[in-house]
Amino acid sequence: MLRLVGKILKTNEQIQDAIDNQIAVNVWQNGSYIDQGGLIQRQTDDVVVIDGDFFLKATCEFRTR
């Protein structure tokens, strides 16, 4: 994965690549910045876990920083 700032991670594979390569992300919802995020710890089919916080994939957007 290229480290482009602001790249939106849309697939499980892109999120896993960010996990594997320790790429930090910000969290957005409905076009608004909601969390500084950080390194993704893990993901399931429905959520992304960042610093112990759970973010729903269905409602959140993860952008590289």
Short mmCIF file of C-alpha atoms in Angstrom, two decimals:
data_model
loop_
_atom_site.label_atom_id
_atom_site.label_comp_id
_atom_site.label_asym_id
_atom_site.label_seq_id
_atom_site.Cartn_x
_atom_site.Cartn_y
_atom_site.Cartn_z
CA MET A 1 0.00 0.00 0.00
CA LEU A 2 1.21 3.45 -0.83
CA ARG A 3 1.25 5.79 2.13
CA LEU A 4 -1.01 8.44 0.72
CA VAL A 5 -2.38 10.81 3.33
CA GLY A 6 -6.18 10.77 3.31
CA LYS A 7 -6.52 7.51 1.39
CA ILE A 8 -9.84 5.91 2.32
CA LEU A 9 -9.58 2.25 3.29
CA LYS A 10 -12.63 0.61 1.73
CA THR A 11 -11.95 -3.13 1.82
CA ASN A 12 -10.99 -5.68 4.45
CA GLU A 13 -7.80 -6.22 2.48
CA GLN A 14 -6.87 -2.53 2.61
CA ILE A 15 -7.56 -2.43 6.35
CA GLN A 16 -5.47 -5.57 6.87
CA ASP A 17 -2.65 -4.00 4.87
CA ALA A 18 -2.78 -0.97 7.19
CA ILE A 19 -2.59 -3.34 10.18
CA ASP A 20 0.33 -5.30 8.72
CA ASN A 21 2.26 -2.16 7.73
CA GLN A 22 1.37 -0.17 10.86
CA ILE A 23 -0.23 2.67 8.96
CA ALA A 24 -2.10 5.10 11.21
CA VAL A 25 -5.62 6.18 10.35
CA ASN A 26 -8.14 8.88 11.29
CA VAL A 27 -11.81 8.04 11.70
CA TRP A 28 -14.57 9.91 9.88
CA GLN A 29 -18.35 9.60 9.97
CA ASN A 30 -20.87 11.28 7.66
CA GLY A 31 -18.09 13.44 6.21
CA SER A 32 -16.95 14.68 9.63
CA TYR A 33 -13.75 13.92 11.49
CA ILE A 34 -14.67 12.08 14.72
CA ASP A 35 -11.47 10.54 16.10
CA GLN A 36 -7.71 10.89 15.72
CA GLY A 37 -7.58 7.11 15.44
CA GLY A 38 -4.10 5.63 15.40
CA LEU A 39 -2.85 2.18 14.53
CA ILE A 40 -5.54 -0.39 13.86
CA GLN A 41 -5.24 -3.28 16.30
CA ARG A 42 -7.63 -5.68 14.58
CA GLN A 43 -10.76 -5.97 12.50
CA THR A 44 -13.80 -8.20 12.22
CA ASP A 45 -16.40 -8.26 9.48
CA ASP A 46 -18.24 -5.46 11.25
CA VAL A 47 -15.76 -3.41 13.29
CA VAL A 48 -12.28 -1.91 13.33
CA VAL A 49 -10.52 -1.73 16.70
CA ILE A 50 -8.19 1.22 17.32
CA ASP A 51 -6.65 1.72 20.78
CA GLY A 52 -9.38 -0.45 22.32
CA ASP A 53 -12.20 1.58 20.74
CA PHE A 54 -14.63 -0.12 18.37
CA PHE A 55 -15.72 1.64 15.16
CA LEU A 56 -18.44 0.21 12.94
CA LYS A 57 -17.37 -0.30 9.34
CA ALA A 58 -20.93 0.36 8.18
CA THR A 59 -20.94 3.92 9.54
CA CYS A 60 -17.27 4.94 9.75
CA GLU A 61 -14.60 5.78 7.21
CA PHE A 62 -10.92 5.14 7.85
CA ARG A 63 -8.41 7.49 6.21
CA THR A 64 -4.65 7.14 6.30
CA ARG A 65 -2.69 9.89 8.00
#
